[in-house]
Coordinates of N, CA and C in Angstrom, one line a residue:
M1 N 47.8 -46.3 27.3 CA 48.3 -46.2 25.9 C 48.2 -47.6 25.3
E2 N 47.2 -48.3 25.7 CA 47.0 -49.7 25.1 C 46.5 -49.6 23.7
F3 N 45.7 -48.5 23.4 CA 45.2 -48.4 22.0 C 45.6 -47.0 21.5
P4 N 46.8 -46.9 21.0 CA 47.3 -45.6 20.5 C 46.6 -45.1 19.3
D5 N 46.0 -46.0 18.5 CA 45.4 -45.5 17.3 C 43.9 -45.3 17.4
L6 N 43.3 -45.5 18.6 CA 41.9 -45.3 18.9 C 41.6 -43.9 19.1
G7 N 40.5 -43.4 18.5 CA 40.1 -42.0 18.6 C 40.9 -41.1 17.7
K8 N 40.4 -39.8 17.6 CA 41.1 -38.8 16.8 C 41.2 -37.5 17.6
H9 N 42.1 -36.7 17.2 CA 42.3 -35.4 17.8 C 41.3 -34.4 17.1
C10 N 40.8 -33.5 17.9 CA 39.9 -32.5 17.3 C 40.7 -31.6 16.4
S11 N 40.1 -31.3 15.2 CA 40.8 -30.5 14.2 C 40.8 -29.0 14.5
E12 N 40.1 -28.6 15.5 CA 40.1 -27.1 16.0 C 41.5 -26.8 16.5
K13 N 42.1 -25.8 15.9 CA 43.5 -25.4 16.3 C 43.7 -25.2 17.7
T14 N 42.8 -24.6 18.4 CA 42.9 -24.3 19.8 C 42.6 -25.4 20.8
C15 N 42.0 -26.5 20.2 CA 41.6 -27.6 21.1 C 42.5 -28.8 21.0
K16 N 42.5 -29.5 19.9 CA 43.3 -30.7 19.7 C 43.1 -31.8 20.7
Q17 N 41.9 -31.8 21.3 CA 41.5 -32.8 22.3 C 41.4 -34.2 21.6
L18 N 41.9 -35.3 22.3 CA 41.7 -36.6 21.8 C 40.3 -37.1 22.2
D19 N 39.6 -37.4 21.1 CA 38.2 -37.8 21.3 C 38.0 -39.2 20.8
F20 N 37.3 -40.0 21.6 CA 37.1 -41.4 21.2 C 35.8 -41.6 20.3
L21 N 35.0 -40.6 20.3 CA 33.8 -40.5 19.5 C 33.8 -39.2 18.7
P22 N 34.7 -39.0 17.8 CA 34.7 -37.7 17.1 C 33.6 -37.6 16.1
V23 N 33.2 -36.4 15.8 CA 32.2 -36.1 14.8 C 32.8 -35.5 13.6
K24 N 32.5 -36.1 12.4 CA 33.1 -35.6 11.2 C 32.1 -34.6 10.6
C25 N 32.7 -33.4 10.3 CA 31.9 -32.3 9.7 C 31.5 -32.7 8.3
D26 N 30.2 -32.7 7.9 CA 29.8 -33.1 6.6 C 30.2 -32.0 5.5
A27 N 30.6 -30.9 5.9 CA 30.9 -29.8 5.0 C 32.4 -29.8 4.7
C28 N 33.2 -29.7 5.7 CA 34.7 -29.6 5.5 C 35.4 -31.0 5.7
K29 N 34.7 -32.0 6.1 CA 35.2 -33.4 6.2 C 36.3 -33.5 7.3
Q30 N 36.4 -32.7 8.3 CA 37.4 -32.8 9.3 C 36.7 -33.3 10.6
D31 N 37.5 -33.9 11.5 CA 37.0 -34.5 12.7 C 37.0 -33.5 13.9
F32 N 35.9 -33.5 14.7 CA 35.9 -32.5 15.8 C 35.3 -33.2 17.0
C33 N 35.6 -32.6 18.2 CA 35.1 -33.1 19.4 C 33.7 -32.6 19.6
K34 N 33.0 -33.0 20.7 CA 31.6 -32.6 21.0 C 31.5 -31.1 21.1
D35 N 32.5 -30.4 21.5 CA 32.4 -28.9 21.7 C 32.5 -28.1 20.4
H36 N 33.1 -28.7 19.3 CA 33.4 -28.0 18.1 C 32.8 -28.6 16.8
F37 N 31.9 -29.5 16.9 CA 31.4 -30.2 15.7 C 30.4 -29.3 15.0
T38 N 29.8 -28.3 15.6 CA 28.8 -27.5 14.8 C 29.6 -26.5 13.9
Y39 N 28.9 -26.1 12.8 CA 29.5 -25.2 11.9 C 30.0 -23.9 12.5
A40 N 29.2 -23.4 13.4 CA 29.6 -22.1 14.1 C 30.8 -22.3 15.0
A41 N 30.8 -23.4 15.7 CA 31.9 -23.7 16.7 C 33.3 -23.8 16.1
H42 N 33.4 -24.4 14.9 CA 34.7 -24.5 14.3 C 34.8 -23.5 13.1
K43 N 33.9 -22.6 13.0 CA 33.9 -21.6 11.9 C 34.2 -22.2 10.5
C44 N 33.3 -23.2 10.2 CA 33.5 -24.0 9.0 C 33.4 -23.1 7.8
P45 N 34.4 -23.1 6.9 CA 34.4 -22.3 5.7 C 33.4 -22.7 4.6
F46 N 32.9 -24.0 4.8 CA 31.9 -24.5 3.8 C 30.5 -24.6 4.3
A47 N 30.3 -24.0 5.4 CA 29.0 -24.1 6.1 C 27.8 -23.6 5.2
F48 N 28.1 -22.5 4.4 CA 27.1 -21.9 3.6 C 26.5 -22.9 2.6
Q49 N 27.3 -24.0 2.2 CA 26.8 -25.0 1.3 C 25.8 -25.9 1.9
K50 N 25.9 -26.1 3.2 CA 25.1 -27.1 3.9 C 24.0 -26.5 4.8
D51 N 24.4 -25.4 5.5 CA 23.5 -24.8 6.5 C 22.7 -23.7 5.8
V52 N 21.8 -24.1 4.9 CA 20.9 -23.2 4.2 C 19.5 -23.3 4.8
H53 N 19.0 -22.1 5.3 CA 17.7 -22.0 5.9 C 16.9 -21.0 5.1
V54 N 15.7 -21.3 4.7 CA 14.9 -20.4 4.1 C 13.7 -20.1 5.0
P55 N 13.7 -18.9 5.6 CA 12.6 -18.6 6.5 C 11.3 -18.4 5.8
V56 N 10.2 -18.8 6.4 CA 8.9 -18.7 5.8 C 8.1 -17.6 6.6
C57 N 7.4 -16.8 6.0 CA 6.6 -15.7 6.6 C 5.4 -16.4 7.4
P58 N 5.3 -16.1 8.7 CA 4.3 -16.8 9.5 C 2.8 -16.3 9.2
L59 N 2.7 -15.2 8.4 CA 1.4 -14.7 8.1 C 0.9 -15.2 6.7
C60 N 1.8 -15.2 5.7 CA 1.3 -15.6 4.4 C 2.0 -16.9 3.9
N61 N 2.8 -17.5 4.7 CA 3.5 -18.8 4.3 C 4.3 -18.7 3.0
T62 N 4.9 -17.5 2.8 CA 5.7 -17.3 1.6 C 7.2 -17.5 2.0
P63 N 8.0 -18.3 1.3 CA 9.4 -18.3 1.6 C 10.1 -17.0 1.3
I64 N 10.9 -16.5 2.2 CA 11.6 -15.2 2.1 C 13.1 -15.5 1.8
P65 N 13.6 -15.0 0.7 CA 15.0 -15.2 0.4 C 15.9 -14.3 1.3
V66 N 16.9 -15.0 1.8 CA 17.9 -14.3 2.7 C 19.2 -14.4 2.1
K67 N 19.9 -13.2 1.9 CA 21.2 -13.2 1.4 C 22.2 -13.5 2.4
K68 N 23.4 -13.9 2.0 CA 24.5 -14.3 2.9 C 24.8 -13.1 3.8
G69 N 24.9 -13.3 5.1 CA 25.2 -12.3 6.1 C 24.0 -11.6 6.7
Q70 N 22.8 -11.8 6.1 CA 21.6 -11.1 6.6 C 21.0 -12.0 7.8
I71 N 20.4 -11.3 8.7 CA 19.7 -12.0 9.8 C 18.3 -12.3 9.3
P72 N 17.9 -13.6 9.4 CA 16.6 -14.0 8.9 C 15.4 -13.3 9.6
D73 N 15.5 -13.1 10.9 CA 14.5 -12.4 11.6 C 14.2 -11.0 11.1
V74 N 15.3 -10.3 10.8 CA 15.2 -8.9 10.3 C 14.6 -8.9 8.9
V75 N 15.0 -9.9 8.1 CA 14.4 -10.0 6.7 C 13.0 -10.3 6.7
V76 N 12.6 -11.2 7.5 CA 11.1 -11.6 7.7 C 10.3 -10.4 8.2
G77 N 10.9 -9.7 9.2 CA 10.2 -8.5 9.7 C 10.0 -7.4 8.7
D78 N 11.0 -7.2 7.8 CA 10.9 -6.3 6.7 C 9.8 -6.7 5.7
H79 N 9.8 -8.0 5.4 CA 8.8 -8.5 4.5 C 7.4 -8.3 5.1
I80 N 7.2 -8.5 6.4 CA 5.9 -8.3 7.0 C 5.5 -6.8 7.0
D81 N 6.5 -5.9 7.2 CA 6.2 -4.5 7.2 C 5.9 -4.0 5.8
R82 N 6.5 -4.5 4.8 CA 6.4 -3.9 3.4 C 5.6 -4.7 2.4
D83 N 6.0 -6.0 2.3 CA 5.5 -6.8 1.2 C 4.3 -7.8 1.5
C84 N 4.1 -8.1 2.8 CA 3.2 -9.2 3.2 C 1.8 -8.8 2.8
D85 N 1.1 -9.7 2.2 CA -0.3 -9.5 1.8 C -1.3 -9.8 3.0
S86 N -0.8 -10.6 3.9 CA -1.7 -11.0 5.0 C -1.5 -10.2 6.3
H87 N -0.8 -9.1 6.2 CA -0.5 -8.2 7.4 C -1.8 -7.7 8.0
P88 N -2.1 -8.0 9.2 CA -3.4 -7.5 9.8 C -3.5 -6.0 9.9
G89 N -2.3 -5.3 10.1 CA -2.3 -3.9 10.2 C -2.5 -3.1 8.9
K90 N -2.2 -3.8 7.8 CA -2.3 -3.2 6.5 C -3.8 -3.2 6.0
K91 N -4.5 -4.2 6.3 CA -5.9 -4.2 5.8 C -6.7 -3.2 6.5
K92 N -7.3 -2.3 5.7 CA -8.2 -1.3 6.3 C -9.6 -1.6 5.8
E93 N -10.2 -2.6 6.3 CA -11.5 -2.9 6.0 C -12.5 -1.9 6.6
K94 N -13.5 -1.5 5.9 CA -14.4 -0.6 6.5 C -15.3 -1.3 7.4
I95 N -15.4 -0.8 8.6 CA -16.3 -1.4 9.7 C -17.7 -0.9 9.6
F96 N -17.8 0.4 9.4 CA -19.1 1.0 9.3 C -19.5 1.1 7.8
T97 N -20.2 0.1 7.4 CA -20.5 0.0 6.0 C -22.0 0.2 5.7
Y98 N -22.9 0.2 6.6 CA -24.3 0.3 6.4 C -24.8 1.7 6.6
R99 N -25.1 2.4 5.5 CA -25.5 3.8 5.6 C -27.0 3.9 5.9
C100 N -27.4 4.9 6.6 CA -28.8 5.2 7.0 C -29.6 5.7 5.8
S101 N -30.8 5.1 5.6 CA -31.6 5.5 4.4 C -32.5 6.7 4.6
K102 N -32.4 7.2 5.9 CA -33.2 8.4 6.2 C -32.6 9.6 5.5
E103 N -33.5 10.5 4.8 CA -33.0 11.6 4.1 C -32.3 12.6 5.1
G104 N -31.1 13.1 4.7 CA -30.4 14.0 5.5 C -29.5 13.4 6.5
C105 N -29.6 12.1 6.8 CA -28.8 11.4 7.8 C -27.6 10.8 7.1
K106 N -26.4 11.0 7.6 CA -25.2 10.5 6.9 C -24.5 9.4 7.8
K107 N -25.2 9.0 8.9 CA -24.6 8.0 9.8 C -24.4 6.6 9.1
K108 N -23.4 5.9 9.5 CA -23.1 4.6 9.1 C -23.1 3.7 10.3
E109 N -23.5 2.4 10.2 CA -23.5 1.5 11.3 C -22.7 0.2 10.9
M110 N -22.3 -0.5 12.0 CA -21.6 -1.7 11.8 C -22.5 -2.9 11.4
L111 N -23.7 -2.8 11.9 CA -24.7 -3.9 11.7 C -25.8 -3.3 10.8
Q112 N -26.4 -4.2 10.1 CA -27.5 -3.8 9.2 C -28.8 -3.8 10.0
M113 N -29.5 -2.7 10.0 CA -30.8 -2.6 10.7 C -31.9 -2.3 9.7
V114 N -32.6 -3.4 9.3 CA -33.6 -3.2 8.2 C -34.9 -3.1 8.8
C115 N -35.7 -2.1 8.3 CA -37.1 -1.9 8.8 C -37.9 -3.1 8.2
A116 N -38.7 -3.6 9.1 CA -39.6 -4.8 8.7 C -40.7 -4.3 7.8
Q117 N -41.0 -3.0 7.8 CA -42.2 -2.5 7.0 C -41.7 -2.0 5.6
C118 N -40.7 -1.1 5.6 CA -40.3 -0.6 4.3 C -39.0 -1.2 3.8
H119 N -38.4 -2.0 4.5 CA -37.2 -2.7 4.1 C -36.0 -1.8 3.9
G120 N -36.0 -0.6 4.5 CA -34.9 0.3 4.3 C -33.8 0.0 5.4
N121 N -32.6 0.4 5.2 CA -31.5 0.2 6.2 C -31.3 1.5 6.9
F122 N -31.4 1.5 8.3 CA -31.3 2.7 9.1 C -30.3 2.6 10.2
C123 N -29.9 3.8 10.7 CA -29.0 3.9 11.9 C -29.8 3.6 13.1
I124 N -29.1 3.6 14.3 CA -29.7 3.3 15.5 C -30.8 4.4 15.9
Q125 N -30.4 5.6 15.5 CA -31.3 6.7 15.9 C -32.6 6.6 15.0
H126 N -32.6 6.1 13.8 CA -33.8 6.1 13.0 C -34.3 4.7 12.7
R127 N -34.0 3.7 13.5 CA -34.3 2.3 13.3 C -35.8 2.0 13.5
H128 N -36.5 2.8 14.3 CA -37.9 2.5 14.5 C -38.7 3.2 13.4
P129 N -39.9 2.6 13.0 CA -40.7 3.2 11.9 C -41.1 4.6 12.2
L130 N -41.4 5.0 13.4 CA -41.8 6.3 13.7 C -40.7 7.3 13.6
D131 N -39.4 6.9 13.7 CA -38.3 7.8 13.6 C -37.8 8.1 12.2
H132 N -38.2 7.3 11.3 CA -37.8 7.5 9.9 C -39.0 7.8 8.9
S133 N -40.1 8.1 9.5 CA -41.3 8.4 8.7 C -41.6 7.2 7.8
C134 N -41.7 6.1 8.3 CA -41.8 4.8 7.5 C -43.1 4.9 6.7
R135 N -43.0 4.6 5.5 CA -44.2 4.5 4.6 C -44.4 3.0 4.3
H136 N -45.3 2.4 5.0 CA -45.6 1.0 4.7 C -46.7 1.0 3.7
G137 N -46.4 0.5 2.5 CA -47.4 0.6 1.4 C -47.4 2.0 0.9
S138 N -48.6 2.7 0.9 CA -48.6 4.1 0.4 C -48.9 5.1 1.5
R139 N -49.3 4.7 2.7 CA -49.6 5.7 3.7 C -48.6 5.6 4.8
P140 N -48.3 6.8 5.4 CA -47.3 6.8 6.5 C -47.9 6.3 7.8
T141 N -47.0 5.7 8.6 CA -47.4 5.1 9.9 C -47.6 6.3 10.9
I142 N -48.7 6.4 11.7 CA -48.9 7.4 12.6 C -48.7 6.9 14.0
K143 N -48.4 7.9 14.9 CA -48.2 7.6 16.3 C -49.5 7.0 17.0
A144 N -49.3 6.0 17.8 CA -50.5 5.5 18.5 C -50.8 6.4 19.7
G145 N -52.2 6.5 19.9 CA -52.6 7.3 21.1 C -52.8 8.7 20.8

């Protein structure tokens, strides 16, 4: 008891521990021990003024507004499912975009296969000049042999 005025008691009602290095809450301005200095540990009534987090969507980097009492992870998940422009599952890009130029064939391919002679785009089945009745110039190509 050499230094009776040194240190402060924790402001938490259930604690009241004498702490020689107390932490003052920047929201409610009360002193707390190391166990109760966080907003959640002492249930700070003014925490909403200081502890403001705005989550950012990891896909489109858009800040997502979170209302009081909402869980940020759930709100961001809902944004990704409904509103996110960069959601990989929402984009339905056509993979098979190159349609075969052979009459009557409706096949589409992922890669463009252009005939070197007639410059038409063909599917795998009709890619060779003999398979699509290639007309190089004005005359058709005939089988060798």
